[in-house]
PDB file of C-alpha atoms in Angstrom:
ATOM      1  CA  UNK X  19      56.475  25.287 136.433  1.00  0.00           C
ATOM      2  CA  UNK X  20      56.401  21.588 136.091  1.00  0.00           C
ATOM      3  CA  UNK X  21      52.823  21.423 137.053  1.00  0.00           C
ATOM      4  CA  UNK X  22      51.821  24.025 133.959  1.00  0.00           C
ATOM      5  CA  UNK X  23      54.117  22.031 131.401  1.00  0.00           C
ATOM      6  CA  UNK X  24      52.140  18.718 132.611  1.00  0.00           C
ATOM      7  CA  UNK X  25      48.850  20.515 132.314  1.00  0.00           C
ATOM      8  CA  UNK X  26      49.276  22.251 129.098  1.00  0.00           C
ATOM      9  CA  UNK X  27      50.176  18.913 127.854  1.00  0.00           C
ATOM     10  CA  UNK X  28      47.676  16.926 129.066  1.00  0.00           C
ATOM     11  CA  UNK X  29      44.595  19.120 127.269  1.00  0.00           C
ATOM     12  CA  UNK X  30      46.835  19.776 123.992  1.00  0.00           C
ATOM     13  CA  UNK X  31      46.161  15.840 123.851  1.00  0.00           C
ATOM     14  CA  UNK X  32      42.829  16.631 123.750  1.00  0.00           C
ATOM     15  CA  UNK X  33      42.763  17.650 119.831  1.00  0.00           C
ATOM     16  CA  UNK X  34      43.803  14.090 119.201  1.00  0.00           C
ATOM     17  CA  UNK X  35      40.925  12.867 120.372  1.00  0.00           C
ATOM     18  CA  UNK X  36      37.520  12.396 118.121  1.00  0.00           C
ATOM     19  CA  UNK X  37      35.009  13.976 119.008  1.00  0.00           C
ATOM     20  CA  UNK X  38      32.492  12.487 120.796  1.00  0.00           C
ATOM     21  CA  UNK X  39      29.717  14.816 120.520  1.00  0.00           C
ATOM     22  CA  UNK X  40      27.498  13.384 117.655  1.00  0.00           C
ATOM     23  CA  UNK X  41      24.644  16.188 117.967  1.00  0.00           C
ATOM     24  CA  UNK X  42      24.760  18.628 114.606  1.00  0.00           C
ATOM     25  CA  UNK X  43      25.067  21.972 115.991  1.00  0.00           C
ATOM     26  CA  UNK X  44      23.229  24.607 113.690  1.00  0.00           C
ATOM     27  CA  UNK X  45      23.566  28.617 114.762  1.00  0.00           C
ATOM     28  CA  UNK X  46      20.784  30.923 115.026  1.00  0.00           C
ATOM     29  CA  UNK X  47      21.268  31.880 111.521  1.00  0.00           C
ATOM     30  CA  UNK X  48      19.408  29.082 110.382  1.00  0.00           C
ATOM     31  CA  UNK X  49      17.049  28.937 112.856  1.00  0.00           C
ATOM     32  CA  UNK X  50      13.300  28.837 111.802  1.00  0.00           C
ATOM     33  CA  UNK X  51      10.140  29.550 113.798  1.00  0.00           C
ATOM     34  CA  UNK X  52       7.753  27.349 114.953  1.00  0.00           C
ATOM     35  CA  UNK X  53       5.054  28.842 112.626  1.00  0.00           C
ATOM     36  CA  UNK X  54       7.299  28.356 109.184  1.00  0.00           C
ATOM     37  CA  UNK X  55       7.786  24.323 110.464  1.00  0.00           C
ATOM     38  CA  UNK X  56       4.160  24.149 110.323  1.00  0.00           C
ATOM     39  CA  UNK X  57       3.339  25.900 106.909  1.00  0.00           C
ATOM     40  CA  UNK X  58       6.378  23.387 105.118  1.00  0.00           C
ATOM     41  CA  UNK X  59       4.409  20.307 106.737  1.00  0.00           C
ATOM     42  CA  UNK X  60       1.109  21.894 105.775  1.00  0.00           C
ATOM     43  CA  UNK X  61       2.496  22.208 102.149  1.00  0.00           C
ATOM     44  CA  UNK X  62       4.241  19.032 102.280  1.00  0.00           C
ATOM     45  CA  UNK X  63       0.928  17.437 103.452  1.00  0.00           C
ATOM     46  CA  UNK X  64      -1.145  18.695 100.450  1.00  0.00           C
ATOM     47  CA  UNK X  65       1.480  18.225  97.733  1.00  0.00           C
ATOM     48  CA  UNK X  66       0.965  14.982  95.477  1.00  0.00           C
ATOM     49  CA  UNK X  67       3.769  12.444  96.378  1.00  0.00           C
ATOM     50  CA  UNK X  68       5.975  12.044  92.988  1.00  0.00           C
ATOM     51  CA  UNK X  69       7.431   8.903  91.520  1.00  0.00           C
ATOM     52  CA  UNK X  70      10.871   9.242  93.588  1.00  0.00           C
ATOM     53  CA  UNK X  71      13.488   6.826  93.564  1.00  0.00           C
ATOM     54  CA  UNK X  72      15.036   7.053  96.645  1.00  0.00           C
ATOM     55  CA  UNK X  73      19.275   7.974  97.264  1.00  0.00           C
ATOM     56  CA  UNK X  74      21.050   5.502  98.572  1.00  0.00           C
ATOM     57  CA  UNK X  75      21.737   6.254 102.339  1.00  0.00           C
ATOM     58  CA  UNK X  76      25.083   7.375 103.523  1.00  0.00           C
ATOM     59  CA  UNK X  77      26.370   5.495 106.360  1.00  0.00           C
ATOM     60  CA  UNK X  78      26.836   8.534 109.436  1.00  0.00           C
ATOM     61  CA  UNK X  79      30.626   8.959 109.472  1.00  0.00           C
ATOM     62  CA  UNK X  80      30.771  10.332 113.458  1.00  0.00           C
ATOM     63  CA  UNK X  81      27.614  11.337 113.258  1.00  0.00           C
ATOM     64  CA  UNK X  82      28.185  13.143 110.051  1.00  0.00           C
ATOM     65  CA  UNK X  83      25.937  12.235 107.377  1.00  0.00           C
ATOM     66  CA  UNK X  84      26.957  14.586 104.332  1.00  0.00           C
ATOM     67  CA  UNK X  85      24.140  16.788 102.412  1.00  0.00           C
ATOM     68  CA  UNK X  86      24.979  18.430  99.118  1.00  0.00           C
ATOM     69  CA  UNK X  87      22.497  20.972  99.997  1.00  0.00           C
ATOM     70  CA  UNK X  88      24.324  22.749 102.906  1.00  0.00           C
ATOM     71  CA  UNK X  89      27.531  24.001 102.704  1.00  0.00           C
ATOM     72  CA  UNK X  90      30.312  22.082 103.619  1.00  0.00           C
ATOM     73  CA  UNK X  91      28.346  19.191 103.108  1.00  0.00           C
ATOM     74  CA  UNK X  92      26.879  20.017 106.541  1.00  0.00           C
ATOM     75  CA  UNK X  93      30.097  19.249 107.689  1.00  0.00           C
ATOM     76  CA  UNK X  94      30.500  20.248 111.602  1.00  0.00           C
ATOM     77  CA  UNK X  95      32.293  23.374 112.460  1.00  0.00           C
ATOM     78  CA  UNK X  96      30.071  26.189 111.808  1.00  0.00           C
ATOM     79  CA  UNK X  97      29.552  27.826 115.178  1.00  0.00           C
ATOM     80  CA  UNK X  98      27.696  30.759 116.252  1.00  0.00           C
ATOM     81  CA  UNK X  99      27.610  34.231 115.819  1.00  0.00           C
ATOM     82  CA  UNK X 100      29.776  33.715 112.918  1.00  0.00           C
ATOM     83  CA  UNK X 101      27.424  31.008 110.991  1.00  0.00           C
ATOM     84  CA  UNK X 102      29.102  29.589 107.697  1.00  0.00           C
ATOM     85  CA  UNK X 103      31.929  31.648 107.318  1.00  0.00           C
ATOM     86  CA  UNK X 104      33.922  31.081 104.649  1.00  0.00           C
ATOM     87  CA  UNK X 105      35.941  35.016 103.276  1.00  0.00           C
ATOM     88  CA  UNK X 106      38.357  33.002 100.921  1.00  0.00           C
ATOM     89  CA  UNK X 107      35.498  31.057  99.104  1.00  0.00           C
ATOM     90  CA  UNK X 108      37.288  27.788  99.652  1.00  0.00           C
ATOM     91  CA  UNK X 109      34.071  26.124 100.139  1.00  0.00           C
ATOM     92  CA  UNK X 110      32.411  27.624  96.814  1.00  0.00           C
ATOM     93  CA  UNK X 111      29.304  25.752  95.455  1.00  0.00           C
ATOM     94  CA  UNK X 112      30.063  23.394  93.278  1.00  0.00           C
ATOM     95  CA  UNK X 113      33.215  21.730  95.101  1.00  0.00           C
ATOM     96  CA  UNK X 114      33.357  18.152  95.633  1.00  0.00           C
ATOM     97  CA  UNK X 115      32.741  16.358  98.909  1.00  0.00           C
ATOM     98  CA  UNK X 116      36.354  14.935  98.959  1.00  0.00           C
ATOM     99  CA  UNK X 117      37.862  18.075  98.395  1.00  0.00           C
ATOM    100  CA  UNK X 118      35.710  19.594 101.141  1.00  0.00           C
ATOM    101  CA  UNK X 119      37.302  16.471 103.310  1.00  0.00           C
ATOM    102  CA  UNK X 120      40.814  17.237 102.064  1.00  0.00           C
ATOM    103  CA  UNK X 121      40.504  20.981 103.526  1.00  0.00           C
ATOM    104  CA  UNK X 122      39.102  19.483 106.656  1.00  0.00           C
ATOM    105  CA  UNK X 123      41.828  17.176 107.073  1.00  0.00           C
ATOM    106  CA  UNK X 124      44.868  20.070 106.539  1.00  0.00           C
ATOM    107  CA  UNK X 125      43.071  22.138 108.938  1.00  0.00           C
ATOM    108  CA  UNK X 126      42.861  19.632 111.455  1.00  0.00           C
ATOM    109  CA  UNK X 127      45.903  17.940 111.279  1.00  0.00           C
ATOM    110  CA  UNK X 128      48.388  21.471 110.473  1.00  0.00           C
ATOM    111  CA  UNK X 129      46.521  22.814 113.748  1.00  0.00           C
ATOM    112  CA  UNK X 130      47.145  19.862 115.945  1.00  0.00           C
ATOM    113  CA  UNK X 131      50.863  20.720 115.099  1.00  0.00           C
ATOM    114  CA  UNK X 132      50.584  24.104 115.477  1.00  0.00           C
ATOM    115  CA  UNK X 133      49.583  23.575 119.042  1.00  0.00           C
ATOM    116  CA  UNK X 134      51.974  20.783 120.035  1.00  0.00           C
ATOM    117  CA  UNK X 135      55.072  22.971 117.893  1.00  0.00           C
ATOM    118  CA  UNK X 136      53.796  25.954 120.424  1.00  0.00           C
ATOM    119  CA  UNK X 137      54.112  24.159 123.601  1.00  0.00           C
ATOM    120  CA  UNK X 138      57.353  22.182 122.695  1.00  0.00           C
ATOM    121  CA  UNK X 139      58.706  25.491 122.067  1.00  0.00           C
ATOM    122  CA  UNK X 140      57.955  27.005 125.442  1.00  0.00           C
ATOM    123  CA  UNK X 141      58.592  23.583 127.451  1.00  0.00           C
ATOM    124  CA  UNK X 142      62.115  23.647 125.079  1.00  0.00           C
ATOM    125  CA  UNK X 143      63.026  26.527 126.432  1.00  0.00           C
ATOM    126  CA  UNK X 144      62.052  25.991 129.865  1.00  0.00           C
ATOM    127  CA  UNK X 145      63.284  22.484 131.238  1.00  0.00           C
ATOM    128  CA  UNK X 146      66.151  20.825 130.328  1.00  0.00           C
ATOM    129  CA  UNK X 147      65.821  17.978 127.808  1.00  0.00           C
ATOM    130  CA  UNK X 148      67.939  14.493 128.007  1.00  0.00           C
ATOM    131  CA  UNK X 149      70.874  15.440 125.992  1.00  0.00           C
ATOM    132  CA  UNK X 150      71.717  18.621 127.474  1.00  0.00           C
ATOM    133  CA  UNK X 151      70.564  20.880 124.768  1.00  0.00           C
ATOM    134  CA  UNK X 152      70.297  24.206 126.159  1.00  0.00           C
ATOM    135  CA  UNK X 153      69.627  28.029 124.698  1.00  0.00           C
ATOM    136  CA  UNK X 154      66.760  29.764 122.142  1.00  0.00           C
ATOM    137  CA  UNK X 155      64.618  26.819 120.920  1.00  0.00           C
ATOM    138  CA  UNK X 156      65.098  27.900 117.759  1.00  0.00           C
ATOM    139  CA  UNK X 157      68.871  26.943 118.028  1.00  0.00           C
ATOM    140  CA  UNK X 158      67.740  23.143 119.833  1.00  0.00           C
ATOM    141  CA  UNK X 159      67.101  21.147 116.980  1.00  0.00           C
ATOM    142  CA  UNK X 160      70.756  21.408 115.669  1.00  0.00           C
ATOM    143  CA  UNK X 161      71.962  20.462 118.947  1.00  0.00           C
ATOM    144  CA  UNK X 162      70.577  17.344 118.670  1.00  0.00           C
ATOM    145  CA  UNK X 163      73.004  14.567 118.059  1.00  0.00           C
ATOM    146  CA  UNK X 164      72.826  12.612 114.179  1.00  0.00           C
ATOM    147  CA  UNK X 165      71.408   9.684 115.630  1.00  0.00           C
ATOM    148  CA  UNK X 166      68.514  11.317 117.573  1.00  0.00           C
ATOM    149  CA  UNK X 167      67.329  13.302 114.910  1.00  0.00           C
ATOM    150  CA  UNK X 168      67.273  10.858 112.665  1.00  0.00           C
ATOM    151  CA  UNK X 169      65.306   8.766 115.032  1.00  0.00           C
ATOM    152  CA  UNK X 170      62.906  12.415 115.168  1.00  0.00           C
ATOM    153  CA  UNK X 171      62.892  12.530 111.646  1.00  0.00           C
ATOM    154  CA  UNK X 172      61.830   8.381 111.064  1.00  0.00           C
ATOM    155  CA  UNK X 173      59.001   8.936 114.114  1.00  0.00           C
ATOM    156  CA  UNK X 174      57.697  11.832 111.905  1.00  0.00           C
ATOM    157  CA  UNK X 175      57.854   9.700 109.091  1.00  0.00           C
ATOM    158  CA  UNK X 176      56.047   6.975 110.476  1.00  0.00           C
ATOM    159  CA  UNK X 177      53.163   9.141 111.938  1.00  0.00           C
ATOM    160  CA  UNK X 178      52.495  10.641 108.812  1.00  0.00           C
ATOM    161  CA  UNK X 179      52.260   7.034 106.777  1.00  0.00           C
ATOM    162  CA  UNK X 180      49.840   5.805 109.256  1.00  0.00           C
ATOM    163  CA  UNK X 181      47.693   8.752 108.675  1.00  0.00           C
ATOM    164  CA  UNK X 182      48.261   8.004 105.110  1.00  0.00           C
ATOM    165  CA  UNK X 183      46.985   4.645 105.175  1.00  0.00           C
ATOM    166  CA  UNK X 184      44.258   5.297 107.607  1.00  0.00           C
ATOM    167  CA  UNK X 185      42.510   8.150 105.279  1.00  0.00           C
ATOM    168  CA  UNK X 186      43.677   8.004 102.374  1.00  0.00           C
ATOM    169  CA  UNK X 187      42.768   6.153  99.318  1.00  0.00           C
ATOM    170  CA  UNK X 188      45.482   3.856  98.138  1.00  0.00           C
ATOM    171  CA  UNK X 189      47.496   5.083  94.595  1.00  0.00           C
ATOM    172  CA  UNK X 190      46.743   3.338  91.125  1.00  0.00           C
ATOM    173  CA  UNK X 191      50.013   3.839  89.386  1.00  0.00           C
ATOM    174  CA  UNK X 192      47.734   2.600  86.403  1.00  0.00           C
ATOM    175  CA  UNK X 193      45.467   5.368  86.377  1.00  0.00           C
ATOM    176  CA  UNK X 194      46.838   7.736  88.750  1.00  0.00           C
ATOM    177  CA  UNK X 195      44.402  10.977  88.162  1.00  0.00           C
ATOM    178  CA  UNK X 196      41.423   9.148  90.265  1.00  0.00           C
ATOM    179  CA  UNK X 197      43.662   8.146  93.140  1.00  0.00           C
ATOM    180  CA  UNK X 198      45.330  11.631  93.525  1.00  0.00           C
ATOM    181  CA  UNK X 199      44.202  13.529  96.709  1.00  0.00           C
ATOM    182  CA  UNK X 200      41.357  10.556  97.244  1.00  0.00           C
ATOM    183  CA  UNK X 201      40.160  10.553 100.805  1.00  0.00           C
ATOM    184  CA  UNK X 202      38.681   7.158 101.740  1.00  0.00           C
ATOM    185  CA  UNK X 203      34.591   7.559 101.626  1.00  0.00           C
ATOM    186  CA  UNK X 204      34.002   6.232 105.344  1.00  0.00           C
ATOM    187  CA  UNK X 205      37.051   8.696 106.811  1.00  0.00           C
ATOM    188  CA  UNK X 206      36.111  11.552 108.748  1.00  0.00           C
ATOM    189  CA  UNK X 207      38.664  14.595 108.388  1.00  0.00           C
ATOM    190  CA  UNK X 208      41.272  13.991 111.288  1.00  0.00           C
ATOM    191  CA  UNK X 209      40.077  10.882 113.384  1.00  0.00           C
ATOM    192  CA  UNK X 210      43.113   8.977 112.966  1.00  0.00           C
ATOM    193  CA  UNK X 211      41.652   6.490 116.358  1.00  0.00           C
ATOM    194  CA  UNK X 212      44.421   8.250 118.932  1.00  0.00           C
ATOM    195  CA  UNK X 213      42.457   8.765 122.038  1.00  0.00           C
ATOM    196  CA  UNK X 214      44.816   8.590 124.598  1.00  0.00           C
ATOM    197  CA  UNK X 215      42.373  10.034 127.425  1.00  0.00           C
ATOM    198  CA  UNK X 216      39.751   7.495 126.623  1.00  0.00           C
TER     199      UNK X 216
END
């Protein structure tokens, strides 16, 4: 039993860490035939350049480099069969790149709880912890004595500022409309740098 807790532990630990696959994924939605690649160069080819000023380039945040063109920004997640799916319309054209970050971020970060809430729950109920609280695990966090929970409560607290500071843009009391909900512009959604497995 101790063996599954350990192992169920050990790969939750693996949604803290960033990902180190920097290849964009695309499904077969997108996909395009070797024939169409050949009729856009063709085209491309025979096209008179135009007086262009060039964008500025975007740095790659983990090998994310956003485009207003896809959606998302292109950010990574859209997996096969299943494409761009998006029922709610939370990604609707028109919404801003930090806003498309900010929905990243909360589903990132409310999973990675999610997961480590579901196996303290089970590993609660199953093993005894180190002050003797016992029963439901829904009944185990009022057993805990004042002094641990508020240490619980201050570690939560802590986490959560360091997340703050690491993605967030810092508030202008002055002007406080174009600091609110700001994510910083080199952040990728959810790599706070916790890799514990290397």
């Amino acid at each position: 039993m101790k063996l599954a807790i350990i192992a169920t532990l050990v790969g939750s630990a693996a949604a803290f860490a960033p990902s180190g696959n920097t290849v964009r994924m695309q499904s077969s939605i997108r996909s395009t035939t070797e024939d169409e690649v050949t009729e856009v160069a063709a085209e491309a080819a025979a096209a008179p350049l135009p007086d262009i000023v060039p964008e500025p380039v975007v740095a790659p945040i983990n090998g994310w480099v956003p485009n207003e063109s896809l959606p998302c920004y292109g950010l990574p997640g859209a997996l096969a069969p299943t494409g761009f799916f998006d029922p709610l319309g939370f990604a609707q054209s028109g919404i801003t790149l930090n806003d498309v970050k900010r929905n990243r971020e909360a589903e990132v970060m409310h999973g990675r709880v999610a997961m480590l809430a579901t196996v303290g729950y089970f590993a609660g109920e199953a093993i005894s912890g180190p002050f003797n609280i016992h029963g439901p695990a829904n009944d185990q966090l009022q057993q805990m004595p004042a002094p641990a929970f508020a240490f619980l409560t201050l570690s939560i607290a802590a986490a959560e500022l360091r997340r703050a500071t690491i993605g967030w843009v810092e508030p202008d009391f002055g002007d406080w409309t174009k600091t609110l909900w700001a994510i910083r512009d080199n952040y990728y959604p959810g790599d706070i740098g916790f890799d514990p497995l290397g």
